[in-house]
mmCIF file of C-alpha atoms in Angstrom:
data_model
loop_
_atom_site.group_PDB
_atom_site.id
_atom_site.type_symbol
_atom_site.label_atom_id
_atom_site.label_comp_id
_atom_site.label_asym_id
_atom_site.label_seq_id
_atom_site.Cartn_x
_atom_site.Cartn_y
_atom_site.Cartn_z
ATOM 1 C CA UNK A 917 100.247 78.239 100.827
ATOM 2 C CA UNK A 918 97.209 78.456 98.529
ATOM 3 C CA UNK A 919 96.421 81.662 96.974
ATOM 4 C CA UNK A 920 93.152 81.839 94.916
ATOM 5 C CA UNK A 921 93.226 85.072 92.044
ATOM 6 C CA UNK A 922 89.747 85.766 90.274
ATOM 7 C CA UNK A 923 88.847 88.007 87.698
ATOM 8 C CA UNK A 924 87.387 90.375 86.631
ATOM 9 C CA UNK A 925 86.769 91.906 89.542
ATOM 10 C CA UNK A 926 83.359 93.299 87.682
ATOM 11 C CA UNK A 927 81.635 91.814 84.970
ATOM 12 C CA UNK A 928 78.588 93.765 82.888
ATOM 13 C CA UNK A 929 76.838 91.698 80.376
ATOM 14 C CA UNK A 930 73.239 92.011 78.393
ATOM 15 C CA UNK A 931 70.372 90.169 80.016
ATOM 16 C CA UNK A 932 70.573 86.556 77.913
ATOM 17 C CA UNK A 933 74.184 86.995 76.785
ATOM 18 C CA UNK A 934 76.731 84.648 78.707
ATOM 19 C CA UNK A 935 79.043 85.490 81.230
ATOM 20 C CA UNK A 936 82.548 83.768 82.286
ATOM 21 C CA UNK A 937 84.714 84.083 85.543
ATOM 22 C CA UNK A 938 87.855 82.694 86.203
ATOM 23 C CA UNK A 939 89.873 81.782 88.845
ATOM 24 C CA UNK A 940 93.691 80.463 89.291
ATOM 25 C CA UNK A 941 95.015 78.458 92.214
ATOM 26 C CA UNK A 942 98.582 77.938 93.424
ATOM 27 C CA UNK A 943 98.556 74.983 94.959
ATOM 28 C CA UNK A 944 98.756 71.498 92.833
ATOM 29 C CA UNK A 945 97.343 69.562 95.856
ATOM 30 C CA UNK A 946 93.819 71.223 95.912
ATOM 31 C CA UNK A 947 90.751 68.997 95.127
ATOM 32 C CA UNK A 948 87.601 70.782 95.579
ATOM 33 C CA UNK A 949 86.301 73.989 93.906
ATOM 34 C CA UNK A 950 83.232 75.392 94.669
ATOM 35 C CA UNK A 951 81.410 78.787 93.516
ATOM 36 C CA UNK A 952 78.977 80.706 96.103
ATOM 37 C CA UNK A 953 76.821 83.386 94.811
ATOM 38 C CA UNK A 954 76.384 86.366 97.260
ATOM 39 C CA UNK A 955 72.921 88.564 96.438
ATOM 40 C CA UNK A 956 73.009 92.455 97.944
ATOM 41 C CA UNK A 957 72.739 92.133 101.927
ATOM 42 C CA UNK A 958 72.230 88.348 101.737
ATOM 43 C CA UNK A 959 74.410 85.589 102.784
ATOM 44 C CA UNK A 960 76.838 83.465 100.204
ATOM 45 C CA UNK A 961 75.446 80.287 98.882
ATOM 46 C CA UNK A 962 76.841 77.802 97.147
ATOM 47 C CA UNK A 963 75.742 77.210 93.400
ATOM 48 C CA UNK A 964 77.952 74.727 91.849
ATOM 49 C CA UNK A 965 80.983 72.581 93.070
ATOM 50 C CA UNK A 966 83.577 70.381 91.237
ATOM 51 C CA UNK A 967 86.273 68.112 92.508
ATOM 52 C CA UNK A 968 89.591 67.695 90.776
ATOM 53 C CA UNK A 969 88.392 64.260 89.440
ATOM 54 C CA UNK A 970 85.824 65.720 86.754
ATOM 55 C CA UNK A 971 86.617 68.017 84.060
ATOM 56 C CA UNK A 972 83.423 69.964 83.575
ATOM 57 C CA UNK A 973 80.120 69.864 85.662
ATOM 58 C CA UNK A 974 76.823 71.519 84.580
ATOM 59 C CA UNK A 975 73.457 72.550 86.176
ATOM 60 C CA UNK A 976 71.091 73.968 83.858
ATOM 61 C CA UNK A 977 72.428 77.434 82.871
ATOM 62 C CA UNK A 978 75.531 77.485 84.779
ATOM 63 C CA UNK A 979 78.498 75.084 84.438
ATOM 64 C CA UNK A 980 82.231 74.760 85.967
ATOM 65 C CA UNK A 981 85.320 73.600 84.237
ATOM 66 C CA UNK A 982 88.655 72.523 85.792
ATOM 67 C CA UNK A 983 91.688 72.706 84.123
ATOM 68 C CA UNK A 984 94.167 70.688 86.836
ATOM 69 C CA UNK A 985 97.399 71.419 84.623
ATOM 70 C CA UNK A 986 96.757 74.879 84.148
ATOM 71 C CA UNK A 987 95.175 75.237 87.879
ATOM 72 C CA UNK A 988 92.494 77.196 86.973
ATOM 73 C CA UNK A 989 88.739 76.844 87.006
ATOM 74 C CA UNK A 990 86.067 78.771 85.627
ATOM 75 C CA UNK A 991 82.032 79.554 86.113
ATOM 76 C CA UNK A 992 80.116 79.502 82.907
ATOM 77 C CA UNK A 993 76.595 81.426 83.065
ATOM 78 C CA UNK A 994 74.529 81.269 79.993
ATOM 79 C CA UNK A 995 71.264 82.859 78.834
ATOM 80 C CA UNK A 996 71.855 85.720 81.836
ATOM 81 C CA UNK A 997 68.906 86.704 83.623
ATOM 82 C CA UNK A 998 68.567 89.962 86.004
ATOM 83 C CA UNK A 999 68.238 87.300 89.151
ATOM 84 C CA UNK A 1000 71.689 86.543 88.167
ATOM 85 C CA UNK A 1001 73.034 89.875 89.460
ATOM 86 C CA UNK A 1002 75.170 88.977 92.530
ATOM 87 C CA UNK A 1003 78.728 88.690 93.455
ATOM 88 C CA UNK A 1004 80.313 85.419 92.657
ATOM 89 C CA UNK A 1005 83.031 83.727 94.609
ATOM 90 C CA UNK A 1006 85.578 81.222 93.821
ATOM 91 C CA UNK A 1007 87.434 78.869 96.269
ATOM 92 C CA UNK A 1008 89.664 76.445 96.434
ATOM 93 C CA UNK A 1009 90.388 73.698 99.239
ATOM 94 C CA UNK A 1010 93.962 73.805 100.979
ATOM 95 C CA UNK A 1011 94.876 71.499 103.771
ATOM 96 C CA UNK A 1012 92.091 72.107 106.256
ATOM 97 C CA UNK A 1013 90.123 75.014 104.750
ATOM 98 C CA UNK A 1014 88.642 76.697 101.877
ATOM 99 C CA UNK A 1015 90.914 79.930 100.116
ATOM 100 C CA UNK A 1016 88.621 82.423 98.860
ATOM 101 C CA UNK A 1017 88.861 84.302 95.497
ATOM 102 C CA UNK A 1018 88.038 88.148 95.950
ATOM 103 C CA UNK A 1019 84.787 87.991 93.868
ATOM 104 C CA UNK A 1020 83.184 89.151 90.849
ATOM 105 C CA UNK A 1021 80.406 91.265 90.663
ATOM 106 C CA UNK A 1022 78.144 90.315 87.961
ATOM 107 C CA UNK A 1023 76.066 93.094 86.510
ATOM 108 C CA UNK A 1024 73.183 92.047 84.301
ATOM 109 C CA UNK A 1025 72.078 94.873 81.867
ATOM 110 C CA UNK A 1026 67.936 94.909 80.724
ATOM 111 C CA UNK B 704 65.988 72.324 109.937
ATOM 112 C CA UNK B 705 66.035 76.269 110.289
ATOM 113 C CA UNK B 706 69.454 76.649 108.967
ATOM 114 C CA UNK B 707 72.227 78.809 110.515
ATOM 115 C CA UNK B 708 71.025 81.261 113.191
ATOM 116 C CA UNK B 709 72.643 84.238 114.123
ATOM 117 C CA UNK B 710 72.179 87.120 116.521
ATOM 118 C CA UNK B 711 72.122 90.218 116.447
ATOM 119 C CA UNK B 712 71.489 91.016 112.670
ATOM 120 C CA UNK B 713 72.683 94.393 113.300
ATOM 121 C CA UNK B 714 74.637 95.827 116.021
ATOM 122 C CA UNK B 715 75.960 99.702 116.127
ATOM 123 C CA UNK B 716 78.109 100.430 119.271
ATOM 124 C CA UNK B 717 80.418 103.065 120.237
ATOM 125 C CA UNK B 718 84.326 102.350 120.549
ATOM 126 C CA UNK B 719 85.417 100.465 123.654
ATOM 127 C CA UNK B 720 82.467 98.356 124.138
ATOM 128 C CA UNK B 721 82.560 94.803 124.381
ATOM 129 C CA UNK B 722 80.593 92.855 121.401
ATOM 130 C CA UNK B 723 79.009 89.387 121.417
ATOM 131 C CA UNK B 724 78.080 88.010 118.251
ATOM 132 C CA UNK B 725 76.307 84.286 118.325
ATOM 133 C CA UNK B 726 75.604 81.237 116.144
ATOM 134 C CA UNK B 727 73.653 78.348 116.117
ATOM 135 C CA UNK B 728 74.885 75.746 113.767
ATOM 136 C CA UNK B 729 72.859 73.247 111.631
ATOM 137 C CA UNK B 730 72.010 70.083 114.079
ATOM 138 C CA UNK B 731 74.330 67.446 112.856
ATOM 139 C CA UNK B 732 77.098 69.616 111.428
ATOM 140 C CA UNK B 733 80.450 69.023 113.197
ATOM 141 C CA UNK B 734 82.475 72.248 111.877
ATOM 142 C CA UNK B 735 81.766 75.732 112.609
ATOM 143 C CA UNK B 736 83.340 78.513 111.283
ATOM 144 C CA UNK B 737 83.395 82.419 111.755
ATOM 145 C CA UNK B 738 84.215 84.438 108.741
ATOM 146 C CA UNK B 739 84.790 88.254 108.541
ATOM 147 C CA UNK B 740 83.667 90.049 105.158
ATOM 148 C CA UNK B 741 84.449 93.686 104.117
ATOM 149 C CA UNK B 742 84.611 95.361 100.748
ATOM 150 C CA UNK B 743 88.673 96.016 101.334
ATOM 151 C CA UNK B 744 89.419 92.548 102.424
ATOM 152 C CA UNK B 745 86.660 90.105 101.254
ATOM 153 C CA UNK B 746 85.530 87.263 103.151
ATOM 154 C CA UNK B 747 88.535 86.179 105.687
ATOM 155 C CA UNK B 748 88.226 83.049 107.866
ATOM 156 C CA UNK B 749 88.598 84.136 111.365
ATOM 157 C CA UNK B 750 88.232 80.775 112.919
ATOM 158 C CA UNK B 751 86.907 77.407 112.897
ATOM 159 C CA UNK B 752 85.836 74.655 115.332
ATOM 160 C CA UNK B 753 85.726 70.910 115.178
ATOM 161 C CA UNK B 754 83.508 69.026 117.339
ATOM 162 C CA UNK B 755 83.386 72.070 119.781
ATOM 163 C CA UNK B 756 86.776 72.456 119.962
ATOM 164 C CA UNK B 757 89.111 75.270 117.922
ATOM 165 C CA UNK B 758 91.278 73.921 115.239
ATOM 166 C CA UNK B 759 92.588 77.164 113.839
ATOM 167 C CA UNK B 760 92.298 80.339 115.086
ATOM 168 C CA UNK B 761 95.151 82.116 113.059
ATOM 169 C CA UNK B 762 92.839 84.232 111.072
ATOM 170 C CA UNK B 763 91.630 86.240 114.611
ATOM 171 C CA UNK B 764 93.413 89.648 113.947
ATOM 172 C CA UNK B 765 94.236 90.346 117.460
ATOM 173 C CA UNK B 766 94.079 89.146 121.135
ATOM 174 C CA UNK B 767 90.970 91.615 121.215
ATOM 175 C CA UNK B 768 88.616 89.056 119.333
ATOM 176 C CA UNK B 769 87.829 85.697 121.143
ATOM 177 C CA UNK B 770 85.580 82.798 120.447
ATOM 178 C CA UNK B 771 84.001 79.867 122.306
ATOM 179 C CA UNK B 772 81.776 77.003 121.633
ATOM 180 C CA UNK B 773 80.277 75.503 124.740
ATOM 181 C CA UNK B 774 78.253 72.862 123.283
ATOM 182 C CA UNK B 775 77.562 71.849 120.005
ATOM 183 C CA UNK B 776 74.473 73.975 119.006
ATOM 184 C CA UNK B 777 76.019 77.369 120.368
ATOM 185 C CA UNK B 778 78.999 79.644 119.660
ATOM 186 C CA UNK B 779 79.984 83.010 120.464
ATOM 187 C CA UNK B 780 82.515 85.797 118.761
ATOM 188 C CA UNK B 781 83.500 88.377 121.036
ATOM 189 C CA UNK B 782 85.143 91.886 120.550
ATOM 190 C CA UNK B 783 86.286 93.557 123.480
ATOM 191 C CA UNK B 784 87.309 96.404 123.331
ATOM 192 C CA UNK B 785 85.953 97.033 119.983
ATOM 193 C CA UNK B 786 87.455 99.663 117.425
ATOM 194 C CA UNK B 787 85.920 101.471 114.406
ATOM 195 C CA UNK B 788 88.285 99.152 112.197
ATOM 196 C CA UNK B 789 86.462 96.118 113.494
ATOM 197 C CA UNK B 790 83.079 97.388 111.075
ATOM 198 C CA UNK B 791 82.114 94.297 108.997
ATOM 199 C CA UNK B 792 79.884 91.455 108.545
ATOM 200 C CA UNK B 793 80.216 88.733 110.576
ATOM 201 C CA UNK B 794 78.984 85.568 109.393
ATOM 202 C CA UNK B 795 78.898 81.926 111.099
ATOM 203 C CA UNK B 796 78.690 78.827 108.794
ATOM 204 C CA UNK B 797 78.832 75.724 109.490
ATOM 205 C CA UNK B 798 79.400 71.868 107.410
ATOM 206 C CA UNK B 799 79.534 68.236 107.250
ATOM 207 C CA UNK B 800 83.307 68.698 106.503
ATOM 208 C CA UNK B 801 86.262 70.943 106.749
ATOM 209 C CA UNK B 802 87.172 71.743 103.510
ATOM 210 C CA UNK B 803 85.233 69.811 100.730
ATOM 211 C CA UNK B 804 81.936 70.297 101.124
ATOM 212 C CA UNK B 805 79.069 72.825 101.142
ATOM 213 C CA UNK B 806 79.240 75.595 103.719
ATOM 214 C CA UNK B 807 75.869 77.143 104.930
ATOM 215 C CA UNK B 808 76.014 80.498 106.060
ATOM 216 C CA UNK B 809 74.043 82.283 108.338
ATOM 217 C CA UNK B 810 72.256 85.386 107.453
ATOM 218 C CA UNK B 811 75.171 87.653 109.210
ATOM 219 C CA UNK B 812 75.735 89.903 111.758
ATOM 220 C CA UNK B 813 76.756 93.708 110.670
ATOM 221 C CA UNK B 814 78.738 95.280 113.274
ATOM 222 C CA UNK B 815 79.214 99.006 113.225
ATOM 223 C CA UNK B 816 81.771 100.754 115.685
ATOM 224 C CA UNK B 817 81.601 104.354 115.814
#
């Protein structure tokens, strides 16, 4: 079955710098890759997603890239701000459900 | 729409007691999911429903866990008897699709079993 690995588990960056979180997946048939943000004590919320017919997608300071050949996708956050501090989860679709990465705790240092 | 509504938000109970968690999905969403989140195991899919019918319950950890969806606007997750290792945050989520669309999560039910 599908397996999604996410790295790093914790990422600490200076405010204003960029952050990159990477995920790899195993099922070449996966075709949908969302990213969710979960602030402390809150629910996960979708921040951006990409489908397999697209290589890159941007939404203001966040972007996702997908390399289907290598079976990996990444989340890029530019000009990080304190409100970006959260746990970020990647996921990949497989058959009838999403398979989740383990999460990355992003810490923004002032 | 008010979003996915879960109750209770917090529950503290003693080992052996029955626990019932409730969820009201977003109106019009055909899919409802129950997830469990812990530090050790991350987000785990327990079960999901399509049009009130359970489709996959392979994530339900044991027979102590059961879930029902008697109608399109209500679902329950029951644990009987509860054990300390069941302590977790339980999220309900709903969606228009099973795997390729946005999941809308409720605020979660934090369960502590003493």
